[in-house]
XYZ file of C-alpha atoms in Angstrom:
370
model
C 0.000 0.000 0.000
C 1.342 3.423 -0.944
C 1.523 5.844 1.972
C -1.656 7.927 2.177
C -1.281 11.653 2.657
C -3.882 11.621 5.443
C -4.589 8.550 7.560
C -7.369 8.165 10.118
C -6.737 5.537 12.798
C -9.792 4.339 14.717
C -8.686 3.738 18.313
C -9.608 0.775 20.438
C -11.983 1.462 23.328
C -10.136 0.315 26.452
C -7.054 1.755 28.124
C -5.073 -1.479 28.214
C -5.835 -2.229 24.567
C -4.834 1.317 23.634
C -1.436 0.896 25.266
C -0.947 -2.462 23.539
C -1.653 -0.846 20.162
C 1.125 1.762 20.501
C 3.877 -0.355 18.869
C 1.723 -0.533 15.735
C 1.326 3.256 15.692
C 5.052 3.778 16.095
C 5.703 1.416 13.181
C 3.339 3.408 10.943
C 5.021 6.680 11.823
C 8.497 5.260 11.210
C 7.492 3.928 7.775
C 5.334 6.883 6.716
C 6.980 10.001 8.172
C 5.143 12.362 5.805
C 1.637 11.004 6.439
C -0.673 13.108 8.574
C -2.090 10.689 11.164
C -5.311 11.472 13.016
C -6.604 9.314 15.866
C -10.366 8.896 16.227
C -10.902 7.894 19.838
C -13.378 7.624 22.679
C -13.055 10.815 24.714
C -11.867 8.915 27.797
C -8.635 8.014 25.941
C -8.031 11.364 24.235
C -5.361 12.575 26.662
C -3.364 9.394 26.148
C -3.288 9.920 22.397
C -2.651 13.679 22.489
C 0.735 12.989 24.039
C 1.739 10.280 21.558
C 4.519 11.354 19.169
C 3.183 9.278 16.248
C 0.013 11.365 15.980
C -0.659 14.758 14.422
C -4.259 15.188 15.545
C -6.818 13.617 17.883
C -10.570 13.617 17.284
C -12.659 12.517 20.263
C -16.224 11.284 20.438
C -18.436 10.774 23.481
C -20.516 7.816 24.712
C -23.731 9.514 23.571
C -22.434 9.820 19.986
C -23.725 7.041 17.740
C -21.916 5.903 14.583
C -23.833 8.379 12.424
C -22.851 11.304 14.652
C -19.210 10.238 14.599
C -19.296 9.888 10.804
C -20.840 13.348 10.359
C -17.907 14.839 12.243
C -15.504 13.290 9.720
C -15.513 15.129 6.395
C -14.918 12.773 3.434
C -12.150 14.980 2.063
C -10.205 15.006 5.347
C -8.785 11.479 5.096
C -7.525 9.285 2.272
C -7.561 6.062 4.277
C -8.730 4.662 7.599
C -7.026 1.962 9.666
C -9.524 0.375 12.047
C -7.935 -1.202 15.127
C -11.016 -2.633 16.930
C -12.876 -5.702 15.680
C -16.384 -4.323 16.175
C -18.969 -3.700 13.473
C -19.481 -0.127 14.647
C -15.810 0.826 14.366
C -15.874 -0.212 10.690
C -19.224 1.487 10.105
C -17.989 4.946 11.165
C -15.400 5.476 8.369
C -17.730 3.751 5.885
C -20.490 6.264 6.628
C -17.948 9.091 6.505
C -17.066 8.146 2.929
C -13.364 7.567 3.541
C -12.241 5.866 0.306
C -9.813 3.248 1.705
C -10.787 1.337 4.833
C -8.487 -1.297 6.299
C -9.241 -3.578 9.226
C -9.488 -7.176 10.321
C -12.120 -9.171 8.456
C -15.154 -10.193 10.441
C -18.694 -11.372 10.084
C -20.808 -8.604 8.483
C -18.160 -5.904 8.851
C -15.973 -7.144 5.977
C -18.404 -5.587 3.498
C -17.657 -2.185 5.066
C -13.921 -2.530 4.398
C -12.084 -1.990 1.131
C -9.188 -4.081 2.445
C -10.340 -6.728 4.930
C -7.333 -8.400 6.550
C -7.619 -12.063 7.446
C -6.474 -12.974 10.929
C -3.042 -14.489 11.344
C -3.516 -18.267 11.717
C -1.089 -18.142 14.649
C -3.346 -15.741 16.547
C -4.704 -17.277 19.744
C -8.194 -16.151 20.675
C -9.429 -16.014 24.244
C -12.003 -18.698 24.941
C -14.294 -18.467 27.938
C -14.742 -21.678 29.878
C -18.135 -22.994 30.948
C -18.884 -23.855 34.564
C -19.076 -27.543 33.631
C -15.645 -27.340 32.012
C -14.211 -25.570 35.056
C -15.519 -28.281 37.380
C -14.186 -31.036 35.114
C -10.727 -29.456 34.817
C -10.402 -29.136 38.569
C -11.512 -32.736 39.029
C -8.673 -33.822 36.739
C -6.268 -31.636 38.706
C -3.824 -30.907 35.869
C -3.017 -27.373 34.715
C -2.493 -27.074 30.965
C -1.527 -23.602 29.754
C -2.955 -23.350 26.213
C -1.525 -19.923 25.307
C 1.906 -18.572 24.375
C 3.446 -15.123 23.927
C 3.130 -15.604 20.165
C -0.557 -14.863 20.665
C -0.069 -11.649 22.640
C -2.490 -8.867 21.749
C 0.258 -6.571 20.437
C 0.596 -8.937 17.458
C -3.073 -8.449 16.583
C -2.337 -4.780 15.866
C 1.117 -5.345 14.361
C -0.380 -7.846 11.905
C -2.710 -5.124 10.609
C 0.232 -2.823 10.004
C 2.266 -5.556 8.306
C -0.641 -6.194 5.941
C -0.094 -2.633 4.689
C 3.446 -3.553 3.672
C 4.994 -1.809 6.668
C 7.840 -3.572 8.481
C 6.673 -3.758 12.078
C 9.267 -5.307 14.377
C 8.160 -6.671 17.724
C 8.496 -4.028 20.408
C 7.034 -3.364 23.814
C 4.621 -0.459 24.351
C 6.257 2.799 25.424
C 4.596 5.935 26.815
C 6.476 9.136 27.541
C 6.071 11.219 30.702
C 7.664 14.620 31.327
C 9.514 15.438 34.549
C 7.177 18.398 35.046
C 4.189 16.051 35.064
C 5.792 13.883 37.741
C 6.641 16.916 39.879
C 3.082 18.219 39.507
C 1.692 14.857 40.639
C 3.886 14.892 43.762
C 2.769 18.416 44.563
C -0.950 17.842 43.927
C -1.101 14.857 46.267
C 1.577 16.087 48.745
C 3.779 13.021 48.351
C 7.062 13.492 50.220
C 8.682 10.061 50.647
C 11.464 9.291 48.147
C 10.248 5.715 47.627
C 6.769 5.520 46.121
C 4.923 2.232 45.689
C 1.684 2.066 43.750
C -1.361 -0.059 44.527
C -4.136 -0.755 42.032
C -6.736 -3.096 43.524
C -9.544 -2.572 41.015
C -10.327 -4.127 37.645
C -13.154 -2.794 35.507
C -13.804 -6.069 33.671
C -15.168 -7.843 36.735
C -14.441 -9.383 40.152
C -12.761 -12.493 38.721
C -9.689 -10.356 37.922
C -9.437 -8.831 41.406
C -7.075 -10.275 43.977
C -8.829 -9.951 47.386
C -8.379 -6.510 48.898
C -7.455 -8.082 52.236
C -4.423 -9.641 50.529
C -3.323 -6.235 49.291
C -3.372 -4.966 52.878
C -1.433 -7.994 54.169
C 1.174 -7.544 51.444
C 1.611 -3.835 52.086
C 2.047 -4.375 55.826
C 4.717 -6.988 55.205
C 6.626 -4.794 52.737
C 6.274 -1.642 54.866
C 7.972 -3.359 57.796
C 11.114 -3.629 55.670
C 10.746 -0.697 53.283
C 8.809 2.392 54.413
C 7.293 4.229 51.484
C 4.572 6.477 50.201
C 1.752 4.090 49.283
C -0.294 5.566 46.449
C -3.615 3.836 45.800
C -4.795 4.255 42.210
C -8.107 3.417 40.592
C -11.154 4.698 38.769
C -14.177 6.297 40.423
C -15.709 2.836 40.788
C -12.683 1.814 42.877
C -12.881 4.622 45.441
C -14.642 2.530 48.097
C -12.033 -0.230 47.860
C -9.187 2.300 47.828
C -10.510 4.093 50.918
C -11.017 0.773 52.726
C -7.418 -0.246 52.036
C -6.180 3.186 53.126
C -8.165 2.973 56.357
C -6.678 -0.418 57.183
C -3.169 0.860 56.502
C -3.422 4.133 58.392
C -4.341 2.181 61.508
C -1.370 -0.146 61.294
C 1.647 1.274 59.437
C 4.578 2.995 61.090
C 4.541 6.784 60.935
C 7.341 6.986 58.355
C 4.912 5.552 55.803
C 2.508 7.749 53.848
C -0.852 6.609 52.456
C -2.451 8.516 49.582
C -5.727 7.700 47.842
C -5.747 9.077 44.300
C -8.466 6.757 42.956
C -11.022 8.765 41.012
C -8.919 11.927 41.327
C -6.538 11.738 38.367
C -6.735 12.610 34.719
C -5.263 10.094 32.297
C -2.034 12.078 32.013
C -1.838 12.349 35.804
C -2.263 8.588 35.986
C 0.707 8.185 33.641
C 2.791 10.566 35.762
C 1.811 8.922 39.041
C 2.653 5.463 37.751
C 5.992 6.715 36.424
C 6.734 8.090 39.898
C 6.278 4.634 41.446
C 9.247 2.334 41.950
C 6.874 -0.644 41.747
C 3.156 -1.089 41.081
C 1.231 -3.952 42.708
C -1.807 -4.303 40.503
C -4.489 -6.515 39.113
C -4.605 -7.235 35.381
C -6.120 -3.970 34.199
C -5.445 -0.826 32.167
C -3.111 0.884 34.669
C -0.954 -2.268 34.647
C -0.245 -1.674 30.951
C 0.325 2.048 31.492
C 2.811 1.391 34.300
C 4.760 -1.104 32.219
C 4.801 1.299 29.264
C 6.213 4.182 31.341
C 8.961 1.896 32.682
C 7.650 0.972 36.131
C 8.021 -2.624 37.305
C 4.654 -4.273 37.861
C 3.784 -7.166 40.171
C 0.565 -8.849 39.031
C -1.499 -11.690 40.515
C -3.026 -13.468 37.500
C -5.945 -15.861 37.710
C -8.854 -15.651 35.299
C -6.845 -14.108 32.451
C -3.694 -15.012 30.536
C -0.432 -13.053 30.844
C 0.621 -14.715 27.598
C -2.187 -12.928 25.738
C -2.555 -9.620 27.583
C 0.252 -9.442 30.122
C 2.681 -6.551 30.710
C 5.689 -8.359 29.202
C 4.780 -9.202 25.569
C 8.382 -9.863 24.548
C 9.193 -12.182 27.453
C 11.936 -9.920 28.804
C 11.059 -10.763 32.426
C 10.948 -7.109 33.452
C 7.820 -7.746 35.490
C 6.611 -10.372 37.935
C 3.573 -12.508 37.121
C 2.240 -14.478 40.085
C -0.121 -17.401 39.590
C -0.591 -20.822 41.120
C -1.498 -23.015 38.170
C -5.111 -23.720 39.076
C -6.437 -26.151 36.401
C -9.334 -23.929 35.303
C -7.137 -20.856 34.775
C -7.511 -18.899 32.574
C -11.300 -18.951 32.254
C -11.784 -15.337 31.008
C -15.033 -15.017 32.964
C -16.138 -11.830 34.700
C -17.206 -13.728 37.812
C -15.930 -17.028 39.162
C -18.670 -19.697 39.103
C -17.008 -21.779 41.837
C -14.732 -20.610 44.672
C -12.246 -18.082 43.193
C -9.355 -20.454 43.876
C -7.113 -18.999 41.164
C -6.795 -15.837 43.260
C -7.255 -17.045 46.837
C -4.386 -19.520 46.446
C -1.968 -16.649 45.736
C -0.395 -15.940 49.132
C 0.322 -12.403 50.277
C 3.751 -13.507 51.546
C 4.748 -14.568 48.027
C 3.545 -11.293 46.549
C 5.348 -9.292 49.240
C 8.565 -11.162 48.453
C 8.178 -10.207 44.788
C 7.607 -6.548 45.654
C 10.685 -6.467 47.899
C 12.793 -8.206 45.258
C 11.709 -5.642 42.668
C 12.520 -2.775 45.030
C 15.954 -4.206 45.759
C 16.622 -4.718 42.061
C 15.738 -1.079 41.413
C 17.765 0.149 44.382
C 14.956 1.611 46.475
C 15.950 4.785 48.279
């Protein structure tokens, strides 16, 4: 494909997916330096994209905007081609309705007719498959854990394959997000964080409770680590996580030594402030969620209890560089990819806080905590 003068890229809809798509964007920019690249994105991700060096412009739409409204905001003469990152019908419909002449995306039922260049999925791509309750019970009865996924199926390849189909060389690379020193300093000042060592906590997960390590285990882990390494404990999260964040903070403030600080920033940060706060952290203890990907992309070591999902497909270390610590116990039904556990949540409850604390301390020592 010859480089278009003006390319529209339709963003994915979730924070973690957005971060995982950044290597594909960087590959496009490297191959097509003269192309004007515009990102069409849900408004909640706009600040992430505005800071990305591969992009020239960001167009945001809001949850109330249907596909017709989004298309009306895109003039047909503004873009020569559209690259559609999500797999949904709607994401292909928007540039079709806008009259953009070249529309490239993964082929799919119904939506292929909206694309001028439907790209077949790579046969090596490994799709997530949700397990049934009956299957979960049967697997646990057998008692053997069989990991069906590999890093070759990581989600970054889904986006890189699209770019390669355009004739662009897209080498494997980990997501990278930039943060300015001024942003980090502003985050410290806004939340009055004084301690030199900052450790992040992210106990939420928007997808559902099956991805959430018990909040009591977070508290146990923090207490264990704080006895050996006092720090400023910064508790991140969305507005939906405020209750959990405040509960954890309350438990900690009643039990940690005075040289520790506890700060709840859940529901109080913009997306850029989230990036800055995670960059400030020496380590982030987190569930498998969007901030996990952001932290890894800004260079912060992440410690992640994994249960219902697969680190091979959506983990923070797509290249297998072992920069981060994945903790799981090999429960036979894991990963199930369900929002809620239909049995007893054993994939998470069997992960001991002492093991997680040891991983946090090892990461701090490796980074030379101050």
